[in-house]
Amino acid sequence: FREGLEFVLPTGRWSVVGGWWIQPDCNLPGIENMHRQIALGRDWFKQHLGLFPKIGYNVDSFGHSAALPDVMVANGQENYVFMRPMAHERDLPANVFRWRGRPGGKAVTAFRISAGYATIFPPTLELVELNLKPLPEGVTHTMCFLGVGDHGGGPNEHMIQWVRDNRDAIPGARLEFSSPERFFRALKPQLRHLPLVTGELQMHAIGCYTSHRPVKLGVRRAENMLALAEHALAGAPAAERKAAAPVIDAAWHTLCFNSFHDTLGGSCTPSAARAADDQ
């Protein structure tokens, strides 16, 4: 989106999720990095879309720190959609569950996407059934993601017609065009049936975390330097704090941008890694 461009959203046409600055790596960033990631995103979403979604959405991040449920709840988010680790990488009691990072910690309602966040080939009933099998007893709603393109693009005409043709093809189930917002809203009366999962959600893409060490060191060093700078500024005269604010803000934008899951995780191209190192 270009700076200053305004949008009017048709009511009911968009389901907005995420709300973070980018889709970050959810393992390596420090706790303040995560809070800023959401704070920067909230400012942008409220400015350009007039809202801040309650659904966190990191479907491509390689794993999820146990710190995340507390961070999300502290920032007004109560639901989370993810995909990795997938079923062959981590056993879970169901694909929808209550997730907390530690005993006594805050919990969010989490949904793990089955199979993938995009459909490369024409959809099949088997794909839909993957999302029905891991449902807890007493839960009657699930999500199946259909779309073309990376990170879950929209469905094409063929997929839309396929859903219409197969609306009642699975006994006991009905396919409906829906959204994460509608799903979590329908799920609320059934939360008591959800299993509780405690701890981090791992493992995926383990090898990338040993690649391109400089960007990992750079992000951690920048986190520490920003913390020191803000601590020092806390005792500075008001005029100095005001003068420093734009510099600090720009530094956080750059730091959070380079916490992107492919950049910080270590699975980006060499040219992107060099740019990240320079920033």
CSV table of C-alpha atoms in Angstrom, one decimal:
chain,number,residue,atom,x,y,z
A,1,PHE,CA,0.0,0.0,0.0
A,2,ARG,CA,1.3,3.4,-0.9
A,3,GLU,CA,1.7,5.9,2.0
A,4,GLY,CA,-1.4,8.0,2.4
A,5,LEU,CA,-3.6,5.8,0.3
A,6,GLU,CA,-7.1,5.4,1.8
A,7,PHE,CA,-9.4,2.4,1.5
A,8,VAL,CA,-13.1,1.9,2.1
A,9,LEU,CA,-13.8,-1.7,2.9
A,10,PRO,CA,-17.2,-3.1,1.8
A,11,THR,CA,-18.9,-4.5,4.8
A,12,GLY,CA,-18.6,-8.3,5.1
A,13,ARG,CA,-16.3,-8.6,2.1
A,14,TRP,CA,-12.9,-8.8,3.9
A,15,SER,CA,-12.0,-11.0,6.9
A,16,VAL,CA,-8.9,-9.4,8.4
A,17,VAL,CA,-6.5,-11.5,10.4
A,18,GLY,CA,-2.9,-11.2,11.7
A,19,GLY,CA,-2.4,-7.6,12.6
A,20,TRP,CA,1.3,-7.9,13.1
A,21,TRP,CA,4.0,-5.8,11.3
A,22,ILE,CA,5.2,-8.9,9.3
A,23,GLN,CA,4.9,-12.7,9.7
A,24,PRO,CA,8.0,-13.1,11.9
A,25,ASP,CA,10.1,-15.9,13.0
A,26,CYS,CA,8.5,-17.0,16.3
A,27,ASN,CA,11.5,-18.6,17.9
A,28,LEU,CA,14.5,-16.3,17.9
A,29,PRO,CA,13.1,-12.8,18.6
A,30,GLY,CA,13.2,-11.5,22.1
A,31,ILE,CA,10.1,-10.7,24.1
A,32,GLU,CA,10.2,-7.0,23.4
A,33,ASN,CA,10.6,-7.7,19.7
A,34,MET,CA,7.4,-9.7,19.7
A,35,HIS,CA,5.5,-6.9,21.6
A,36,ARG,CA,6.8,-4.3,19.1
A,37,GLN,CA,5.9,-6.6,16.2
A,38,ILE,CA,2.3,-6.4,17.3
A,39,ALA,CA,2.3,-2.8,18.3
A,40,LEU,CA,3.7,-1.6,14.9
A,41,GLY,CA,1.2,-3.8,13.1
A,42,ARG,CA,-1.7,-2.5,15.3
A,43,ASP,CA,-0.8,1.1,14.3
A,44,TRP,CA,-0.7,0.3,10.6
A,45,PHE,CA,-4.0,-1.7,10.7
A,46,LYS,CA,-5.9,0.9,12.6
A,47,GLN,CA,-4.6,3.7,10.3
A,48,HIS,CA,-5.3,1.9,7.0
A,49,LEU,CA,-8.1,-0.5,7.8
A,50,GLY,CA,-9.7,1.0,10.9
A,51,LEU,CA,-9.4,-2.1,13.0
A,52,PHE,CA,-7.1,-4.5,14.8
A,53,PRO,CA,-7.9,-8.2,14.4
A,54,LYS,CA,-8.1,-10.5,17.4
A,55,ILE,CA,-6.8,-13.4,15.4
A,56,GLY,CA,-3.0,-13.9,15.2
A,57,TYR,CA,-2.0,-15.6,11.9
A,58,ASN,CA,1.5,-17.0,11.4
A,59,VAL,CA,0.9,-19.9,9.0
A,60,ASP,CA,4.4,-20.1,7.6
A,61,SER,CA,6.5,-19.5,10.7
A,62,PHE,CA,8.7,-22.5,11.5
A,63,GLY,CA,7.7,-23.0,15.2
A,64,HIS,CA,6.1,-21.1,18.0
A,65,SER,CA,7.7,-20.0,21.2
A,66,ALA,CA,6.0,-20.7,24.5
A,67,ALA,CA,6.0,-17.0,25.2
A,68,LEU,CA,3.5,-16.3,22.4
A,69,PRO,CA,0.2,-16.9,24.2
A,70,ASP,CA,1.0,-14.4,27.0
A,71,VAL,CA,2.2,-11.9,24.4
A,72,MET,CA,-0.9,-12.2,22.3
A,73,VAL,CA,-3.3,-12.0,25.2
A,74,ALA,CA,-1.5,-8.9,26.5
A,75,ASN,CA,-2.1,-7.3,23.1
A,76,GLY,CA,-5.8,-8.2,22.9
A,77,GLN,CA,-5.5,-11.3,20.6
A,78,GLU,CA,-7.3,-14.4,21.8
A,79,ASN,CA,-7.1,-16.7,18.7
A,80,TYR,CA,-4.2,-18.1,16.7
A,81,VAL,CA,-3.9,-19.8,13.3
A,82,PHE,CA,-0.7,-21.6,12.4
A,83,MET,CA,0.5,-24.6,10.3
A,84,ARG,CA,4.0,-25.6,11.4
A,85,PRO,CA,4.9,-27.9,12.9
A,86,MET,CA,2.6,-30.1,10.8
A,87,ALA,CA,1.1,-33.4,11.8
A,88,HIS,CA,4.1,-35.5,10.8
A,89,GLU,CA,6.4,-33.2,12.9
A,90,ARG,CA,4.4,-32.8,16.1
A,91,ASP,CA,1.6,-34.9,17.6
A,92,LEU,CA,-1.2,-32.8,19.0
A,93,PRO,CA,-4.5,-34.0,20.6
A,94,ALA,CA,-6.5,-32.2,17.9
A,95,ASN,CA,-6.1,-29.5,15.2
A,96,VAL,CA,-8.0,-27.0,17.4
A,97,PHE,CA,-7.1,-26.6,21.0
A,98,ARG,CA,-6.4,-24.2,23.9
A,99,TRP,CA,-2.8,-23.3,24.0
A,100,ARG,CA,-0.8,-21.8,26.8
A,101,GLY,CA,3.0,-21.4,27.1
A,102,ARG,CA,3.4,-22.4,30.8
A,103,PRO,CA,1.2,-23.7,33.6
A,104,GLY,CA,-0.8,-20.9,34.9
A,105,GLY,CA,-0.2,-18.7,31.8
A,106,LYS,CA,-2.7,-17.1,29.5
A,107,ALA,CA,-4.3,-19.3,26.9
A,108,VAL,CA,-5.5,-18.7,23.4
A,109,THR,CA,-7.6,-20.8,21.1
A,110,ALA,CA,-5.3,-22.2,18.4
A,111,PHE,CA,-6.0,-23.9,15.1
A,112,ARG,CA,-3.5,-25.9,13.1
A,113,ILE,CA,-4.1,-25.9,9.3
A,114,SER,CA,-4.1,-29.5,7.9
A,115,ALA,CA,-2.2,-30.3,4.7
A,116,GLY,CA,-1.4,-26.7,3.6
A,117,TYR,CA,-2.4,-23.1,3.5
A,118,ALA,CA,-2.9,-23.2,-0.3
A,119,THR,CA,-4.2,-25.7,-2.8
A,120,ILE,CA,-1.8,-26.3,-5.7
A,121,PHE,CA,-4.0,-28.9,-7.3
A,122,PRO,CA,-7.8,-29.1,-7.6
A,123,PRO,CA,-9.4,-29.7,-4.2
A,124,THR,CA,-10.5,-33.1,-3.1
A,125,LEU,CA,-12.9,-34.5,-0.5
A,126,GLU,CA,-9.8,-36.2,1.1
A,127,LEU,CA,-8.3,-32.8,1.7
A,128,VAL,CA,-11.5,-31.7,3.5
A,129,GLU,CA,-11.6,-34.9,5.5
A,130,LEU,CA,-8.1,-34.2,6.8
A,131,ASN,CA,-9.6,-31.3,8.7
A,132,LEU,CA,-12.5,-33.4,10.1
A,133,LYS,CA,-10.6,-36.3,11.6
A,134,PRO,CA,-8.6,-34.5,14.3
A,135,LEU,CA,-11.7,-32.7,15.8
A,136,PRO,CA,-12.3,-33.2,19.5
A,137,GLU,CA,-15.6,-34.8,20.5
A,138,GLY,CA,-18.2,-32.1,20.9
A,139,VAL,CA,-16.7,-29.7,18.4
A,140,THR,CA,-18.7,-29.3,15.2
A,141,HIS,CA,-16.7,-26.6,13.4
A,142,THR,CA,-13.4,-26.7,11.5
A,143,MET,CA,-11.6,-24.9,8.7
A,144,CYS,CA,-10.3,-26.1,5.4
A,145,PHE,CA,-8.1,-23.6,3.5
A,146,LEU,CA,-8.5,-23.5,-0.3
A,147,GLY,CA,-6.7,-21.1,-2.6
A,148,VAL,CA,-4.0,-20.6,-5.1
A,149,GLY,CA,-0.7,-18.9,-4.5
A,150,ASP,CA,1.8,-18.7,-1.6
A,151,HIS,CA,0.6,-18.1,1.9
A,152,GLY,CA,-3.0,-18.9,1.1
A,153,GLY,CA,-4.2,-16.9,-1.9
A,154,GLY,CA,-7.8,-16.7,-2.8
A,155,PRO,CA,-9.8,-19.5,-4.5
A,156,ASN,CA,-10.2,-19.4,-8.2
A,157,GLU,CA,-13.5,-20.0,-10.1
A,158,HIS,CA,-12.9,-23.7,-10.3
A,159,MET,CA,-12.5,-24.0,-6.5
A,160,ILE,CA,-15.5,-21.9,-5.8
A,161,GLN,CA,-17.7,-24.1,-8.1
A,162,TRP,CA,-16.1,-27.2,-6.5
A,163,VAL,CA,-17.3,-26.1,-3.1
A,164,ARG,CA,-20.8,-25.5,-4.4
A,165,ASP,CA,-20.9,-28.8,-6.1
A,166,ASN,CA,-19.7,-30.7,-3.1
A,167,ARG,CA,-21.5,-28.8,-0.3
A,168,ASP,CA,-23.1,-32.0,1.1
A,169,ALA,CA,-20.8,-34.6,-0.4
A,170,ILE,CA,-19.4,-35.7,3.0
A,171,PRO,CA,-22.1,-37.4,5.2
A,172,GLY,CA,-22.6,-35.4,8.4
A,173,ALA,CA,-20.7,-32.4,7.2
A,174,ARG,CA,-21.5,-29.2,5.2
A,175,LEU,CA,-19.1,-27.1,3.3
A,176,GLU,CA,-19.6,-23.3,3.6
A,177,PHE,CA,-17.7,-20.3,2.5
A,178,SER,CA,-16.5,-18.8,5.7
A,179,SER,CA,-13.7,-17.0,7.5
A,180,PRO,CA,-11.4,-17.4,10.5
A,181,GLU,CA,-13.5,-14.8,12.3
A,182,ARG,CA,-16.7,-16.7,11.8
A,183,PHE,CA,-15.0,-20.0,12.7
A,184,PHE,CA,-13.7,-18.8,16.1
A,185,ARG,CA,-17.0,-17.1,16.8
A,186,ALA,CA,-18.9,-20.4,16.2
A,187,LEU,CA,-16.4,-22.2,18.3
A,188,LYS,CA,-16.8,-20.1,21.4
A,189,PRO,CA,-19.7,-22.1,22.9
A,190,GLN,CA,-17.7,-25.3,22.4
A,191,LEU,CA,-14.4,-24.2,24.1
A,192,ARG,CA,-15.0,-26.5,27.0
A,193,HIS,CA,-14.5,-29.5,24.7
A,194,LEU,CA,-11.0,-28.4,23.6
A,195,PRO,CA,-7.9,-30.1,24.9
A,196,LEU,CA,-5.3,-27.9,26.6
A,197,VAL,CA,-1.7,-27.9,25.2
A,198,THR,CA,1.1,-26.4,27.3
A,199,GLY,CA,4.5,-25.4,26.0
A,200,GLU,CA,6.2,-24.4,22.7
A,201,LEU,CA,5.0,-25.8,19.4
A,202,GLN,CA,8.1,-27.4,17.6
A,203,MET,CA,9.9,-28.7,15.4
A,204,HIS,CA,10.0,-27.6,11.8
A,205,ALA,CA,12.9,-26.6,9.4
A,206,ILE,CA,15.5,-27.3,12.2
A,207,GLY,CA,18.5,-27.0,9.8
A,208,CYS,CA,17.8,-23.3,8.8
A,209,TYR,CA,18.4,-22.2,12.4
A,210,THR,CA,22.1,-23.1,12.0
A,211,SER,CA,22.4,-21.1,8.7
A,212,HIS,CA,23.5,-17.5,8.2
A,213,ARG,CA,24.7,-16.7,11.7
A,214,PRO,CA,25.3,-12.9,11.1
A,215,VAL,CA,21.6,-12.0,10.8
A,216,LYS,CA,20.8,-13.8,14.0
A,217,LEU,CA,23.6,-12.1,15.9
A,218,GLY,CA,22.6,-8.7,14.3
A,219,VAL,CA,18.9,-9.0,15.4
A,220,ARG,CA,19.9,-9.9,18.9
A,221,ARG,CA,22.5,-7.2,19.1
A,222,ALA,CA,20.0,-4.6,17.8
A,223,GLU,CA,17.4,-5.7,20.4
A,224,ASN,CA,19.9,-5.2,23.2
A,225,MET,CA,21.1,-1.8,21.8
A,226,LEU,CA,17.6,-0.5,21.5
A,227,ALA,CA,16.8,-1.6,25.1
A,228,LEU,CA,19.9,0.2,26.3
A,229,ALA,CA,19.0,3.3,24.3
A,230,GLU,CA,15.5,3.5,25.6
A,231,HIS,CA,16.7,2.9,29.2
A,232,ALA,CA,19.1,5.8,28.8
A,233,LEU,CA,16.5,8.0,27.3
A,234,ALA,CA,14.1,7.4,30.2
A,235,GLY,CA,16.2,9.7,32.3
A,236,ALA,CA,16.9,12.3,29.6
A,237,PRO,CA,15.3,15.8,29.3
A,238,ALA,CA,12.0,15.8,27.4
A,239,ALA,CA,13.5,17.7,24.4
A,240,GLU,CA,16.1,14.9,23.9
A,241,ARG,CA,13.4,12.2,24.2
A,242,LYS,CA,11.3,13.9,21.6
A,243,ALA,CA,14.3,14.3,19.2
A,244,ALA,CA,15.2,10.7,19.6
A,245,ALA,CA,11.7,9.2,19.2
A,246,PRO,CA,11.7,9.1,15.3
A,247,VAL,CA,15.2,7.5,15.3
A,248,ILE,CA,14.1,4.8,17.8
A,249,ASP,CA,10.9,4.2,16.0
A,250,ALA,CA,12.7,3.8,12.6
A,251,ALA,CA,15.1,1.4,14.3
A,252,TRP,CA,12.3,-0.8,15.6
A,253,HIS,CA,10.6,-0.8,12.2
A,254,THR,CA,13.9,-2.1,10.6
A,255,LEU,CA,14.5,-4.6,13.4
A,256,CYS,CA,11.0,-6.1,13.2
A,257,PHE,CA,11.1,-6.2,9.4
A,258,ASN,CA,14.3,-8.2,9.6
A,259,SER,CA,12.7,-10.6,12.1
A,260,PHE,CA,10.7,-12.0,9.1
A,261,HIS,CA,10.6,-15.8,9.4
A,262,ASP,CA,12.6,-16.5,6.2
A,263,THR,CA,15.2,-13.8,7.0
A,264,LEU,CA,15.9,-14.4,10.6
A,265,GLY,CA,15.1,-18.1,10.4
A,266,GLY,CA,17.8,-18.4,7.8
A,267,SER,CA,15.9,-19.7,4.7
A,268,CYS,CA,16.1,-16.5,2.6
A,269,THR,CA,18.3,-16.1,-0.5
A,270,PRO,CA,21.9,-14.9,-0.1
A,271,SER,CA,21.1,-11.4,-1.6
A,272,ALA,CA,18.3,-10.9,1.0
A,273,ALA,CA,20.7,-12.0,3.8
A,274,ARG,CA,23.2,-9.4,2.7
A,275,ALA,CA,20.6,-6.7,2.7
A,276,ALA,CA,19.5,-7.7,6.2
A,277,ASP,CA,23.1,-7.7,7.5
A,278,ASP,CA,23.5,-4.1,6.1
A,279,GLN,CA,20.3,-2.9,7.8
